[in-house]
């Protein structure tokens, strides 16, 4: 009797197992995520997204360096006195942000204007008074107010008071950081004369894309994203000056582009963080820059860190498309591969292009 029960139980078990296998074989497989439309940043779980740097992103930034230094390619076999220059630059990079010959102090108007623009109680008259303290900024304000993006009447905007009204708070915020920092990007003629102009254009595009990215993704201050987005290109200017000055200590050799580029690749994120600390920017700003230094995946970054990451990548790609190095379709596909939705990609793309048209 007991043996019979055991045999029956075994047969039932086999039948259940076979039925389960048949059901599994009849189920449709779970479809893969669509490849043509990557998820937005908020979609994937942290850690599921792409790495900070891929072969494609590294190639895009390398192409920007080729444009900036006007070289067809790189030979990274750095030795002899050139290696000594690079070692000295790497050693002195942190201290460079405190030396006026490499990097000027924080623009005096920056904290005052930031406070005024963020204060709902500030009056238009107070903003005009602050802008008038810097003639270059006043000129930039009038120029922006008369641009196609803001001018809404045939009569020119000929007063700062009216310009402030036309631009509004968002327009003034967009103008502020780039207008105040623009003189820093000017370089004397000599070696690599295209570097300052290309870096400034990349900076403008990056700042505008970072601002728009923060705006459309939310949870980050667009104005702060714009300002922080400028610090990466600004760090490269600091390192350019430091490297050029270091080469003067080696009069027997001519400066090599690869030495400058290697210094920027290894030190620019750190120097950007040093600048932010020197300027006493907020902890979230410094943390967002540290995320770039640590090269953490973009989907694990803070909202401000994501805005900076995608802003700089978009700035580089729009620059390359403008120069005919990349196709627009391929460049936008790279942004989506790194985690942006198509909608966000197109919005920051348009913002980066507008930045150099106004």
Coordinates of C-alpha atoms in Angstrom, one line a residue:
X1 CA 0.0 0.0 0.0
X2 CA 2.8 2.4 1.0
X3 CA 4.7 1.6 -2.2
X4 CA 1.6 2.3 -4.3
X5 CA 1.1 5.8 -2.7
X6 CA 4.8 6.6 -3.3
X7 CA 4.5 5.6 -7.0
X8 CA 1.3 7.7 -7.5
X9 CA 3.0 10.7 -5.8
X10 CA 6.0 10.4 -8.1
X11 CA 3.8 10.2 -11.2
X12 CA 1.8 13.3 -10.1
X13 CA 5.1 15.2 -9.6
X14 CA 6.4 14.2 -13.0
X15 CA 3.1 15.4 -14.6
X16 CA 3.2 18.7 -12.8
X17 CA 6.8 19.2 -13.9
X18 CA 6.0 18.4 -17.5
X19 CA 3.0 20.7 -17.5
X20 CA 5.1 23.6 -16.2
X21 CA 7.8 23.1 -18.8
X22 CA 5.1 23.1 -21.6
X23 CA 3.6 26.3 -20.2
X24 CA 7.0 28.0 -20.0
X25 CA 7.8 27.0 -23.6
X26 CA 4.5 28.5 -24.8
X27 CA 5.1 31.9 -23.1
X28 CA 6.3 34.8 -25.2
X29 CA 9.8 36.0 -24.3
X30 CA 10.2 39.3 -22.5
X31 CA 11.0 41.9 -25.2
X32 CA 14.3 43.8 -25.1
X33 CA 14.2 47.5 -24.3
X34 CA 13.9 49.5 -27.5
X35 CA 17.3 50.5 -28.8
X36 CA 16.3 53.5 -30.9
X37 CA 15.0 55.5 -27.9
X38 CA 17.1 55.2 -24.8
X39 CA 15.3 56.0 -21.5
X40 CA 15.5 59.4 -19.8
X41 CA 17.9 59.7 -16.9
X42 CA 15.2 59.1 -14.4
X43 CA 14.2 55.9 -16.1
X44 CA 16.9 53.3 -15.4
X45 CA 17.8 52.2 -11.9
X46 CA 21.1 53.6 -10.6
X47 CA 23.9 51.6 -12.0
X48 CA 22.0 50.2 -15.0
X49 CA 23.1 53.0 -17.4
X50 CA 26.3 53.6 -19.4
X51 CA 29.7 54.4 -17.9
X52 CA 31.0 58.0 -17.5
X53 CA 33.4 57.5 -20.5
X54 CA 33.0 55.4 -23.5
X55 CA 35.1 55.0 -26.6
X56 CA 32.7 57.3 -28.5
X57 CA 32.7 60.1 -25.8
X58 CA 36.5 60.0 -25.5
X59 CA 36.7 60.3 -29.3
X60 CA 34.4 63.3 -29.4
X61 CA 36.5 65.2 -26.8
X62 CA 39.7 64.2 -28.6
X63 CA 38.3 65.8 -31.8
X64 CA 37.7 69.0 -29.9
X65 CA 41.3 69.0 -28.8
X66 CA 42.4 68.6 -32.4
X67 CA 40.3 71.7 -33.4
X68 CA 41.6 73.7 -30.4
X69 CA 45.3 72.9 -31.1
X70 CA 45.0 72.7 -34.9
X71 CA 46.6 69.2 -35.2
X72 CA 45.5 66.3 -37.3
X73 CA 46.3 63.7 -34.7
X74 CA 48.2 62.9 -31.5
X75 CA 51.4 61.1 -30.6
X76 CA 51.2 60.5 -26.9
X77 CA 54.7 59.2 -26.6
X78 CA 55.9 62.0 -24.3
X79 CA 59.5 61.8 -23.1
X80 CA 62.6 63.8 -22.3
X81 CA 62.1 67.4 -21.5
X82 CA 58.4 67.3 -22.6
X83 CA 57.8 64.7 -19.9
X84 CA 59.5 67.0 -17.4
X85 CA 57.1 69.8 -18.4
X86 CA 54.1 67.6 -18.0
X87 CA 55.2 66.3 -14.6
X88 CA 55.8 69.9 -13.4
X89 CA 52.4 71.0 -14.6
X90 CA 50.7 68.1 -12.9
X91 CA 52.5 69.0 -9.7
X92 CA 51.6 72.7 -9.8
X93 CA 48.0 72.4 -11.1
X94 CA 46.3 72.8 -7.7
X95 CA 48.3 75.9 -6.8
X96 CA 47.7 77.6 -10.2
X97 CA 44.2 78.7 -9.3
X98 CA 45.6 81.0 -6.6
X99 CA 48.1 82.8 -8.9
X100 CA 46.9 85.8 -10.9
X101 CA 49.2 85.1 -13.8
X102 CA 47.2 81.9 -14.5
X103 CA 43.8 82.7 -13.2
X104 CA 42.2 86.0 -12.1
X105 CA 40.3 86.3 -8.9
X106 CA 36.5 85.7 -8.8
X107 CA 34.8 88.5 -10.7
X108 CA 33.9 91.1 -8.1
X109 CA 30.4 91.6 -9.5
X110 CA 29.5 87.9 -9.6
X111 CA 28.3 87.4 -6.0
X112 CA 26.5 90.8 -6.0
X113 CA 24.6 90.1 -9.2
X114 CA 23.9 86.5 -8.2
X115 CA 22.4 87.7 -4.9
X116 CA 20.4 90.4 -6.7
X117 CA 19.0 88.1 -9.3
X118 CA 18.0 85.5 -6.7
X119 CA 16.4 88.1 -4.4
X120 CA 12.7 88.8 -5.2
X121 CA 13.0 92.1 -3.4
X122 CA 15.7 93.5 -5.8
X123 CA 14.5 96.3 -8.0
X124 CA 15.3 97.0 -11.6
X125 CA 17.1 100.1 -10.6
X126 CA 19.5 98.1 -8.4
X127 CA 20.2 95.7 -11.2
X128 CA 20.9 98.5 -13.6
X129 CA 23.3 100.1 -11.1
X130 CA 25.2 96.9 -10.7
X131 CA 25.5 96.3 -14.4
X132 CA 26.8 99.8 -14.9
X133 CA 29.8 99.0 -12.7
X134 CA 31.1 96.9 -15.5
X135 CA 31.1 98.7 -18.9
X136 CA 31.8 95.4 -20.8
X137 CA 28.8 93.8 -19.0
X138 CA 26.6 96.8 -19.8
X139 CA 27.6 96.5 -23.5
X140 CA 26.8 92.7 -23.5
X141 CA 23.4 93.4 -21.9
X142 CA 22.4 95.9 -24.6
X143 CA 23.7 93.5 -27.3
X144 CA 21.7 90.6 -25.9
X145 CA 18.6 92.7 -25.6
X146 CA 18.9 93.7 -29.3
X147 CA 19.4 90.1 -30.5
X148 CA 16.8 88.3 -32.5
X149 CA 16.0 86.1 -29.5
X150 CA 14.7 89.0 -27.4
X151 CA 14.0 92.1 -29.5
X152 CA 10.3 92.2 -30.1
X153 CA 9.9 95.7 -31.7
X154 CA 11.6 97.5 -34.6
X155 CA 13.1 100.2 -32.3
X156 CA 16.5 99.3 -30.9
X157 CA 16.9 98.8 -27.2
X158 CA 19.0 101.8 -26.3
X159 CA 18.9 101.9 -22.5
X160 CA 20.0 99.5 -19.8
X161 CA 16.7 100.0 -17.9
X162 CA 14.8 98.8 -21.0
X163 CA 17.3 96.1 -21.6
X164 CA 16.7 94.7 -18.1
X165 CA 13.0 94.6 -18.8
X166 CA 13.4 92.9 -22.2
X167 CA 15.8 90.2 -20.9
X168 CA 13.9 89.5 -17.7
X169 CA 15.5 87.5 -14.8
X170 CA 16.1 84.4 -16.8
X171 CA 17.7 86.3 -19.7
X172 CA 20.0 88.2 -17.3
X173 CA 21.0 85.0 -15.5
X174 CA 21.9 83.5 -18.9
X175 CA 24.0 86.5 -19.8
X176 CA 25.7 87.0 -16.5
X177 CA 28.2 84.2 -16.1
X178 CA 29.4 84.2 -19.7
X179 CA 29.7 87.9 -20.0
X180 CA 31.7 88.3 -16.8
X181 CA 34.0 85.4 -17.5
X182 CA 34.6 86.0 -21.2
X183 CA 37.7 88.2 -20.7
X184 CA 39.3 85.3 -18.8
X185 CA 39.3 83.2 -22.1
X186 CA 41.3 85.8 -24.0
X187 CA 44.8 84.7 -24.8
X188 CA 47.8 86.6 -26.2
X189 CA 48.9 85.5 -29.7
X190 CA 51.7 83.0 -29.9
X191 CA 51.5 79.2 -29.9
X192 CA 48.2 77.5 -30.6
X193 CA 46.3 80.7 -31.4
X194 CA 43.0 78.9 -32.0
X195 CA 42.9 77.4 -28.5
X196 CA 41.2 80.3 -26.7
X197 CA 38.5 80.9 -29.4
X198 CA 37.6 77.2 -29.7
X199 CA 37.5 76.8 -25.9
X200 CA 35.4 79.9 -25.5
X201 CA 32.9 78.6 -28.0
X202 CA 32.8 75.2 -26.3
X203 CA 32.3 77.1 -23.0
X204 CA 29.3 79.0 -24.3
X205 CA 27.7 75.9 -25.7
X206 CA 28.3 73.9 -22.6
X207 CA 26.9 76.6 -20.3
X208 CA 23.7 76.9 -22.4
X209 CA 23.2 73.2 -22.6
X210 CA 23.9 72.7 -18.9
X211 CA 21.3 75.4 -18.1
X212 CA 18.7 73.9 -20.3
X213 CA 19.4 70.4 -19.1
X214 CA 18.8 71.5 -15.5
X215 CA 15.7 73.3 -16.5
X216 CA 14.0 70.4 -18.4
X217 CA 15.1 67.6 -16.0
X218 CA 14.3 69.7 -12.9
X219 CA 15.7 69.4 -9.3
X220 CA 18.7 71.7 -10.2
X221 CA 19.1 75.4 -10.4
X222 CA 19.5 76.3 -14.1
X223 CA 21.6 79.4 -13.4
X224 CA 24.0 77.5 -11.1
X225 CA 24.3 74.7 -13.8
X226 CA 25.2 77.3 -16.4
X227 CA 27.9 78.8 -14.1
X228 CA 29.3 75.5 -13.1
X229 CA 29.3 74.4 -16.8
X230 CA 31.8 77.1 -17.5
X231 CA 34.3 75.9 -15.0
X232 CA 35.5 72.9 -17.1
X233 CA 36.6 75.0 -20.0
X234 CA 37.9 77.6 -17.6
X235 CA 40.1 75.0 -16.0
X236 CA 41.5 74.2 -19.4
X237 CA 42.5 77.8 -19.8
X238 CA 44.2 77.8 -16.5
X239 CA 46.2 74.7 -17.5
X240 CA 47.0 76.1 -20.9
X241 CA 48.6 79.2 -19.2
X242 CA 50.4 77.1 -16.7
X243 CA 51.8 74.7 -19.3
X244 CA 52.9 77.6 -21.6
X245 CA 54.7 79.2 -18.7
X246 CA 56.3 76.0 -17.7
X247 CA 57.6 75.6 -21.3
X248 CA 59.5 78.9 -20.9
X249 CA 61.7 77.1 -18.3
X250 CA 62.8 74.8 -21.1
X251 CA 63.9 77.2 -23.9
X252 CA 65.5 74.4 -26.0
X253 CA 62.2 72.8 -27.0
X254 CA 59.0 73.9 -28.7
X255 CA 55.6 73.4 -27.0
X256 CA 53.9 70.1 -28.0
X257 CA 50.1 69.9 -28.2
X258 CA 50.1 66.4 -26.6
X259 CA 51.6 67.8 -23.4
X260 CA 48.8 70.4 -23.0
X261 CA 46.2 67.8 -23.8
X262 CA 47.5 65.2 -21.4
X263 CA 47.6 67.9 -18.6
X264 CA 44.0 68.9 -19.3
X265 CA 42.7 65.3 -19.5
X266 CA 44.2 64.4 -16.2
X267 CA 43.9 67.7 -14.3
X268 CA 41.0 69.8 -15.6
X269 CA 38.3 68.2 -13.5
X270 CA 40.4 68.7 -10.3
X271 CA 41.2 72.3 -11.3
X272 CA 37.5 73.0 -11.9
X273 CA 36.8 71.8 -8.4
X274 CA 39.6 73.9 -7.0
X275 CA 38.1 77.0 -8.7
X276 CA 34.7 76.3 -7.2
X277 CA 36.2 76.0 -3.8
X278 CA 38.2 79.1 -4.2
X279 CA 35.1 81.0 -5.3
X280 CA 33.3 79.6 -2.2
X281 CA 30.5 78.1 -4.3
X282 CA 27.9 75.9 -2.7
X283 CA 28.4 72.3 -1.5
X284 CA 26.1 70.9 -4.2
X285 CA 28.1 72.7 -6.8
X286 CA 31.4 71.3 -5.5
X287 CA 29.9 67.8 -5.2
X288 CA 28.6 68.0 -8.8
X289 CA 32.1 68.8 -10.0
X290 CA 33.6 66.0 -7.8
X291 CA 31.3 63.6 -9.6
X292 CA 33.0 64.5 -12.9
X293 CA 36.4 64.0 -11.3
X294 CA 35.4 60.6 -9.9
X295 CA 33.9 59.7 -13.3
X296 CA 30.8 58.0 -11.9
X297 CA 28.1 56.8 -14.3
X298 CA 25.8 59.7 -15.3
X299 CA 22.7 57.9 -14.1
X300 CA 24.1 57.8 -10.5
X301 CA 25.0 61.5 -10.5
X302 CA 23.1 64.3 -8.7
X303 CA 20.8 66.3 -10.9
X304 CA 23.3 69.2 -11.0
X305 CA 26.1 66.7 -11.9
X306 CA 24.0 65.3 -14.7
X307 CA 23.3 68.8 -16.1
X308 CA 27.1 69.5 -16.2
X309 CA 28.0 66.1 -17.7
X310 CA 25.5 66.3 -20.5
X311 CA 26.0 70.0 -21.0
X312 CA 29.7 69.5 -21.6
X313 CA 29.2 66.5 -23.9
X314 CA 26.5 68.4 -25.8
X315 CA 28.7 71.5 -26.1
X316 CA 31.5 69.4 -27.6
X317 CA 29.2 67.6 -30.0
X318 CA 27.5 70.7 -31.3
X319 CA 30.9 72.3 -31.8
X320 CA 32.0 69.3 -33.9
X321 CA 28.8 69.3 -36.0
X322 CA 29.3 73.0 -36.7
X323 CA 32.8 72.2 -37.9
X324 CA 31.6 69.3 -40.0
X325 CA 33.5 66.7 -38.0
X326 CA 30.3 64.8 -36.8
X327 CA 26.8 64.3 -38.3
X328 CA 24.0 65.8 -36.3
X329 CA 22.2 62.5 -36.2
X330 CA 25.2 60.6 -35.0
X331 CA 26.0 63.2 -32.4
X332 CA 22.5 63.2 -30.9
X333 CA 22.4 59.4 -30.9
X334 CA 25.5 59.5 -28.7
X335 CA 23.8 61.8 -26.2
X336 CA 20.8 59.3 -26.1
X337 CA 23.2 56.4 -25.7
X338 CA 24.5 58.0 -22.6
X339 CA 21.1 58.2 -21.1
X340 CA 19.1 61.2 -22.3
X341 CA 15.7 60.9 -23.9
X342 CA 15.2 62.2 -27.5
X343 CA 13.1 65.2 -26.2
X344 CA 15.8 66.3 -23.7
X345 CA 18.5 65.8 -26.3
X346 CA 16.8 68.0 -28.8
X347 CA 16.1 70.8 -26.3
X348 CA 19.7 71.0 -25.0
X349 CA 21.0 70.7 -28.6
X350 CA 19.0 73.7 -29.6
X351 CA 20.1 75.7 -26.6
X352 CA 23.7 75.0 -27.3
X353 CA 23.4 76.2 -30.9
X354 CA 21.5 79.3 -29.9
X355 CA 24.3 80.3 -27.5
X356 CA 26.6 81.2 -30.3
X357 CA 24.0 82.7 -32.6
X358 CA 22.8 85.5 -30.3

